[in-house]
């Protein structure tokens, strides 16, 4: 046990602590005896005043503390309320306003860690007493700390070129900031580029998206890197170093003018490879443009299917067609580029549920069972059938069944509601009915249409004569129990409103697949040092109050990478993320928590055992003094070197050994 | 006897004192999530927040035992997920040694525990604390004085 040094003993004697117990309405007061806790606080040595109040974080609550600091000459404050991650900054500002160092505060988490998780009032109250006692003892040892200012690099990295990434990039670039937009596919546009219409207004998706895509491509402040991926991120808020990999498209970006003559000239007269953009509903050649409105308008050569790569014996008619432009380069290698940015917006989107995981719906077995995304391509005027809704045999369907909640709200696959499926199913129902006149059956669990104009759209569909059957579909099969079912797909579902099981024969089935986190969401979050919620969506700092921030300063999330979202919500979030980044940039500097470590030179024996412990190379060895030295700018304040120092000669601001010992002894010093 | 056990019936049941060191970025957040999710678990743990599990000095653990803790729990981010890249590995390294030291002091291994709990795993905070409280309750209070006497007696006998 370290002996208490003199300055802290002095601190303890001169400490005048104020204890403030928050009721948080009934959130805390319902489980914790706040009166008893405040009385207990008053009884502790060093406490000059102890109060309880309904909402400590409210204006009157803050004013109360401020007034007490003046009236009672308080120099240390303990606030027992919610998690410090929520309101520590709030109360630190109170201390600052009252003229005392903001780090003379200690928060006690009696809501998330006590009142919300315990039922036994006596035990909960006792726990809060232990925690408050520890905080009072600890806070007396707190030292005044100053935050330092770190300048912010005004350049922003946006990852993902779907509608969220596009909108964030444009917002930032229009504000005059330099933006790097990195997209791993050969074009930006994301899922939205695949849609024909958007709900509930039935706006043409391409008409509202492609102008934005073009703006991105031509914006003087946006550096667009498609077919590229972020592979490494280092640094900290305001000063990130990012390494980006450019995958070889075998076409020199600056030289390709997008004339597509090479595509026409390819030795393949017809496409032979499943077209990714059309989800395999059409074929493409080895040299291709993902879709006509792709941005950038640069072709890609697919190494896997190009004859030149496979055998080296191609006539290379593409190079001939390209002629003087010399844009095709079969020797292109992947390349890496390092950039420096201050803030990062992640808009990496989602993937759709693979309905093969629910084999009873027959996807992949019956050719006329489609996913909703495939249907979007079929309906799309620039899709594989030019917008004709036809089945695999080229016939128009007479009847179509749309099955909702495939891979959503299902204990066997994904429990969450994917939020967009009800509305896009209604949209598809409308479009199918409008274009084919087919009978359309929607099989739903609940219709979820919250949103501006959404319920009205549902009402409209009801009037249009689309059928709605309430019940989860058990099976899609081609087994005909009756002659009317011959050659059809039979949807079997319990109609929970009518109270019996129905068999509905249809020509075509659309599976409204849910939204899932990207397959590599875990890798991406590790790369950017953020967290995922248990389902795999990126975790926001606070679900209500900081929905686009993460626990890593300067890294923001927007769009469906954070959770299922429709286009209006994704755009709103992208704007919010851009605004958060702008707020940081325009402040020109950040003030990181001053929890850095420092060497007590007198005690340091120069053993160097701390040096390899630091992941940031913040510790160096001063040869002439034979002492370790910590660079405050590089130190991120984890405290690993502090715990590892054999002679106890490294300390961490706000987490000094004696402060933690005091807290340990405080929680245990009961009775 | 701790002062929160006034009634006779409770006296029969031993309520262990657990000191928990939770890292700021994963396990502390998980405990917050358990709260916002209104999960219910045993009220025996007292959480001390550190920025990283790598900050947990073995002396903190020994001090906690010396001052009357019946168990010590350390919570950090999963391997590969440390906010500071590898502080949790440092914690693990120290923990392995510390557990041997603690065992040599005559303290049962179940009284000290290192758990990886991510910010998304509120339910794991509940499960780990409940489980640890039950295990330590079964062991009974940690009596270092008796333990020390037993060890020295055994040494004399040997």
PDB file of C-alpha atoms in Angstrom, chain A residues 1-2 27 40 83-85 88 92 109 111-120 122-124 126-127 129-131 133 138 522 525-526 529 531-534 539 541 551-552 595 612-616 636-645 652 654-657 660-661 663-665 667-671, chain B residues 1-4 6 17-19 21-22 24-29 31-70 78-87 90 93-94 118-121:
ATOM      1  CA  UNK A   1       0.000   0.000   0.000  1.00  0.00           C
ATOM      2  CA  UNK A   2       1.541   3.346  -0.844  1.00  0.00           C
ATOM      3  CA  UNK A  27     -35.788   6.520 -12.131  1.00  0.00           C
ATOM      4  CA  UNK A  40     -25.561   9.597   4.727  1.00  0.00           C
ATOM      5  CA  UNK A  83     -23.670   7.312 -15.900  1.00  0.00           C
ATOM      6  CA  UNK A  84     -20.718   9.707 -16.124  1.00  0.00           C
ATOM      7  CA  UNK A  85     -20.685   8.964 -19.834  1.00  0.00           C
ATOM      8  CA  UNK A  88     -20.027  14.203 -16.623  1.00  0.00           C
ATOM      9  CA  UNK A  92     -17.954  19.700 -15.198  1.00  0.00           C
ATOM     10  CA  UNK A 109     -23.489   6.076 -11.301  1.00  0.00           C
ATOM     11  CA  UNK A 111     -28.979   4.901 -12.097  1.00  0.00           C
ATOM     12  CA  UNK A 112     -27.573   2.546 -14.768  1.00  0.00           C
ATOM     13  CA  UNK A 113     -25.501   0.656 -12.202  1.00  0.00           C
ATOM     14  CA  UNK A 114     -27.962   0.645  -9.297  1.00  0.00           C
ATOM     15  CA  UNK A 115     -31.575   1.747  -9.509  1.00  0.00           C
ATOM     16  CA  UNK A 116     -32.261   0.279 -12.927  1.00  0.00           C
ATOM     17  CA  UNK A 117     -30.664  -3.087 -12.203  1.00  0.00           C
ATOM     18  CA  UNK A 118     -31.685  -3.895  -8.654  1.00  0.00           C
ATOM     19  CA  UNK A 119     -35.054  -4.593  -7.073  1.00  0.00           C
ATOM     20  CA  UNK A 120     -34.192  -4.741  -3.373  1.00  0.00           C
ATOM     21  CA  UNK A 122     -32.358  -1.699   0.990  1.00  0.00           C
ATOM     22  CA  UNK A 123     -29.537  -3.400  -0.860  1.00  0.00           C
ATOM     23  CA  UNK A 124     -29.664  -0.824  -3.651  1.00  0.00           C
ATOM     24  CA  UNK A 126     -26.616   0.432   0.620  1.00  0.00           C
ATOM     25  CA  UNK A 127     -24.765   0.077  -2.658  1.00  0.00           C
ATOM     26  CA  UNK A 129     -23.924   4.641   0.051  1.00  0.00           C
ATOM     27  CA  UNK A 130     -20.782   2.597  -0.564  1.00  0.00           C
ATOM     28  CA  UNK A 131     -20.282   4.252  -3.926  1.00  0.00           C
ATOM     29  CA  UNK A 133     -18.509   7.163   0.291  1.00  0.00           C
ATOM     30  CA  UNK A 138     -11.619   9.923  -3.954  1.00  0.00           C
ATOM     31  CA  UNK A 522     -17.029  -6.585 -37.475  1.00  0.00           C
ATOM     32  CA  UNK A 525     -15.656  -1.582 -36.782  1.00  0.00           C
ATOM     33  CA  UNK A 526     -12.294  -2.924 -35.587  1.00  0.00           C
ATOM     34  CA  UNK A 529     -12.104   1.354 -33.389  1.00  0.00           C
ATOM     35  CA  UNK A 531     -18.326  -0.955 -31.387  1.00  0.00           C
ATOM     36  CA  UNK A 532     -21.162  -3.013 -32.767  1.00  0.00           C
ATOM     37  CA  UNK A 533     -24.430  -3.744 -31.013  1.00  0.00           C
ATOM     38  CA  UNK A 534     -25.112  -7.439 -30.476  1.00  0.00           C
ATOM     39  CA  UNK A 539     -23.165   1.244 -32.048  1.00  0.00           C
ATOM     40  CA  UNK A 541     -22.885   6.895 -28.628  1.00  0.00           C
ATOM     41  CA  UNK A 551     -17.500   6.228 -28.671  1.00  0.00           C
ATOM     42  CA  UNK A 552     -14.482   7.103 -30.763  1.00  0.00           C
ATOM     43  CA  UNK A 595      -6.077  11.502 -18.629  1.00  0.00           C
ATOM     44  CA  UNK A 612       7.272  -1.687 -25.029  1.00  0.00           C
ATOM     45  CA  UNK A 613       3.952  -1.495 -23.166  1.00  0.00           C
ATOM     46  CA  UNK A 614       2.841   1.634 -25.002  1.00  0.00           C
ATOM     47  CA  UNK A 615       0.976   0.910 -28.238  1.00  0.00           C
ATOM     48  CA  UNK A 616       1.431   4.521 -29.358  1.00  0.00           C
ATOM     49  CA  UNK A 636      -4.019   8.388 -25.197  1.00  0.00           C
ATOM     50  CA  UNK A 637      -4.416   7.761 -21.499  1.00  0.00           C
ATOM     51  CA  UNK A 638      -5.016   4.023 -21.215  1.00  0.00           C
ATOM     52  CA  UNK A 639      -2.806   3.749 -18.139  1.00  0.00           C
ATOM     53  CA  UNK A 640      -1.209   0.439 -19.065  1.00  0.00           C
ATOM     54  CA  UNK A 641       2.292   1.775 -18.410  1.00  0.00           C
ATOM     55  CA  UNK A 642       1.141   3.048 -15.028  1.00  0.00           C
ATOM     56  CA  UNK A 643       0.023  -0.402 -13.973  1.00  0.00           C
ATOM     57  CA  UNK A 644       3.162  -1.942 -15.454  1.00  0.00           C
ATOM     58  CA  UNK A 645       5.796   0.279 -13.881  1.00  0.00           C
ATOM     59  CA  UNK A 652      -2.062   8.870 -14.740  1.00  0.00           C
ATOM     60  CA  UNK A 654      -7.440  11.567 -12.873  1.00  0.00           C
ATOM     61  CA  UNK A 655      -6.605   7.887 -12.342  1.00  0.00           C
ATOM     62  CA  UNK A 656      -3.674   8.239  -9.985  1.00  0.00           C
ATOM     63  CA  UNK A 657      -2.910   5.194  -7.873  1.00  0.00           C
ATOM     64  CA  UNK A 660      -8.046   4.501  -7.107  1.00  0.00           C
ATOM     65  CA  UNK A 661      -6.814   3.047  -3.826  1.00  0.00           C
ATOM     66  CA  UNK A 663     -11.953   4.457  -4.153  1.00  0.00           C
ATOM     67  CA  UNK A 664     -11.288   0.781  -3.416  1.00  0.00           C
ATOM     68  CA  UNK A 665     -10.970   1.410   0.260  1.00  0.00           C
ATOM     69  CA  UNK A 667     -16.362   1.105  -1.296  1.00  0.00           C
ATOM     70  CA  UNK A 668     -15.151  -1.437   1.230  1.00  0.00           C
ATOM     71  CA  UNK A 669     -15.114   0.777   4.318  1.00  0.00           C
ATOM     72  CA  UNK A 670     -18.628  -0.100   5.343  1.00  0.00           C
ATOM     73  CA  UNK A 671     -20.303   0.191   8.735  1.00  0.00           C
TER      74      UNK A 671
ATOM     75  CA  UNK B   1     -21.309  -7.666   9.240  1.00  0.00           C
ATOM     76  CA  UNK B   2     -22.063  -5.054   6.618  1.00  0.00           C
ATOM     77  CA  UNK B   3     -24.647  -2.545   7.741  1.00  0.00           C
ATOM     78  CA  UNK B   4     -27.060  -3.324   4.929  1.00  0.00           C
ATOM     79  CA  UNK B   6     -30.088  -5.562   9.461  1.00  0.00           C
ATOM     80  CA  UNK B  17     -18.545  -7.939  -1.514  1.00  0.00           C
ATOM     81  CA  UNK B  18     -17.275  -7.794  -5.061  1.00  0.00           C
ATOM     82  CA  UNK B  19     -15.029  -5.002  -6.292  1.00  0.00           C
ATOM     83  CA  UNK B  21     -12.792  -2.824 -12.282  1.00  0.00           C
ATOM     84  CA  UNK B  22     -14.516  -2.083 -15.572  1.00  0.00           C
ATOM     85  CA  UNK B  24     -14.456   2.703 -19.819  1.00  0.00           C
ATOM     86  CA  UNK B  25     -15.090   1.577 -23.393  1.00  0.00           C
ATOM     87  CA  UNK B  26     -16.525  -1.910 -23.213  1.00  0.00           C
ATOM     88  CA  UNK B  27     -17.485  -3.363 -19.871  1.00  0.00           C
ATOM     89  CA  UNK B  28     -18.506  -0.105 -18.202  1.00  0.00           C
ATOM     90  CA  UNK B  29     -20.701   0.601 -21.220  1.00  0.00           C
ATOM     91  CA  UNK B  31     -23.030  -2.275 -17.415  1.00  0.00           C
ATOM     92  CA  UNK B  32     -24.708   0.953 -18.550  1.00  0.00           C
ATOM     93  CA  UNK B  33     -26.537  -1.030 -21.225  1.00  0.00           C
ATOM     94  CA  UNK B  34     -27.685  -3.565 -18.641  1.00  0.00           C
ATOM     95  CA  UNK B  35     -29.137  -0.552 -16.829  1.00  0.00           C
ATOM     96  CA  UNK B  36     -30.883   1.006 -19.800  1.00  0.00           C
ATOM     97  CA  UNK B  37     -32.205  -2.478 -20.660  1.00  0.00           C
ATOM     98  CA  UNK B  38     -33.472  -2.797 -17.057  1.00  0.00           C
ATOM     99  CA  UNK B  39     -31.813  -6.160 -16.543  1.00  0.00           C
ATOM    100  CA  UNK B  40     -31.785  -7.294 -12.931  1.00  0.00           C
ATOM    101  CA  UNK B  41     -28.761  -8.696 -11.164  1.00  0.00           C
ATOM    102  CA  UNK B  42     -27.225  -9.110  -7.733  1.00  0.00           C
ATOM    103  CA  UNK B  43     -26.403  -5.822  -5.963  1.00  0.00           C
ATOM    104  CA  UNK B  44     -23.073  -7.063  -4.596  1.00  0.00           C
ATOM    105  CA  UNK B  45     -20.615  -5.568  -7.053  1.00  0.00           C
ATOM    106  CA  UNK B  46     -19.084  -2.106  -6.636  1.00  0.00           C
ATOM    107  CA  UNK B  47     -17.805  -0.855  -9.948  1.00  0.00           C
ATOM    108  CA  UNK B  48     -14.653   1.241 -10.211  1.00  0.00           C
ATOM    109  CA  UNK B  49     -14.153   2.784 -13.619  1.00  0.00           C
ATOM    110  CA  UNK B  50     -10.733   2.706 -15.259  1.00  0.00           C
ATOM    111  CA  UNK B  51      -9.993   3.792 -18.807  1.00  0.00           C
ATOM    112  CA  UNK B  52      -8.605   0.382 -19.767  1.00  0.00           C
ATOM    113  CA  UNK B  53      -8.340  -3.041 -18.154  1.00  0.00           C
ATOM    114  CA  UNK B  54      -4.615  -2.560 -18.722  1.00  0.00           C
ATOM    115  CA  UNK B  55      -4.720   0.132 -16.031  1.00  0.00           C
ATOM    116  CA  UNK B  56      -5.644  -2.416 -13.376  1.00  0.00           C
ATOM    117  CA  UNK B  57      -2.549  -2.605 -11.252  1.00  0.00           C
ATOM    118  CA  UNK B  58      -2.269  -5.985  -9.487  1.00  0.00           C
ATOM    119  CA  UNK B  59      -1.899  -3.969  -6.307  1.00  0.00           C
ATOM    120  CA  UNK B  60      -5.495  -2.759  -6.739  1.00  0.00           C
ATOM    121  CA  UNK B  61      -6.672  -6.343  -6.577  1.00  0.00           C
ATOM    122  CA  UNK B  62      -4.517  -7.216  -3.592  1.00  0.00           C
ATOM    123  CA  UNK B  63      -5.600  -4.044  -1.820  1.00  0.00           C
ATOM    124  CA  UNK B  64      -9.235  -4.897  -2.438  1.00  0.00           C
ATOM    125  CA  UNK B  65      -8.749  -8.327  -0.860  1.00  0.00           C
ATOM    126  CA  UNK B  66      -6.825  -6.816   2.028  1.00  0.00           C
ATOM    127  CA  UNK B  67      -9.606  -4.299   2.670  1.00  0.00           C
ATOM    128  CA  UNK B  68     -12.352  -6.852   2.811  1.00  0.00           C
ATOM    129  CA  UNK B  69     -13.455  -7.703  -0.713  1.00  0.00           C
ATOM    130  CA  UNK B  70     -14.620 -11.277  -1.082  1.00  0.00           C
ATOM    131  CA  UNK B  78     -12.683  -8.712 -26.096  1.00  0.00           C
ATOM    132  CA  UNK B  79      -9.284  -9.646 -27.530  1.00  0.00           C
ATOM    133  CA  UNK B  80      -8.737  -7.568 -30.647  1.00  0.00           C
ATOM    134  CA  UNK B  81     -11.303  -4.983 -29.569  1.00  0.00           C
ATOM    135  CA  UNK B  82      -9.326  -2.937 -27.051  1.00  0.00           C
ATOM    136  CA  UNK B  83      -9.909   0.785 -27.436  1.00  0.00           C
ATOM    137  CA  UNK B  84      -6.180   1.184 -26.851  1.00  0.00           C
ATOM    138  CA  UNK B  85      -5.231  -1.641 -29.211  1.00  0.00           C
ATOM    139  CA  UNK B  86      -3.809  -4.119 -26.708  1.00  0.00           C
ATOM    140  CA  UNK B  87      -4.320  -3.005 -23.122  1.00  0.00           C
ATOM    141  CA  UNK B  90      -1.524  -6.618 -20.882  1.00  0.00           C
ATOM    142  CA  UNK B  93      -0.774 -11.223 -18.931  1.00  0.00           C
ATOM    143  CA  UNK B  94      -0.805  -9.685 -15.464  1.00  0.00           C
ATOM    144  CA  UNK B 118     -18.179  -5.826 -25.001  1.00  0.00           C
ATOM    145  CA  UNK B 119     -20.320  -2.695 -24.985  1.00  0.00           C
ATOM    146  CA  UNK B 120     -23.138  -4.711 -26.554  1.00  0.00           C
ATOM    147  CA  UNK B 121     -23.155  -7.423 -23.899  1.00  0.00           C
TER     148      UNK B 121
END
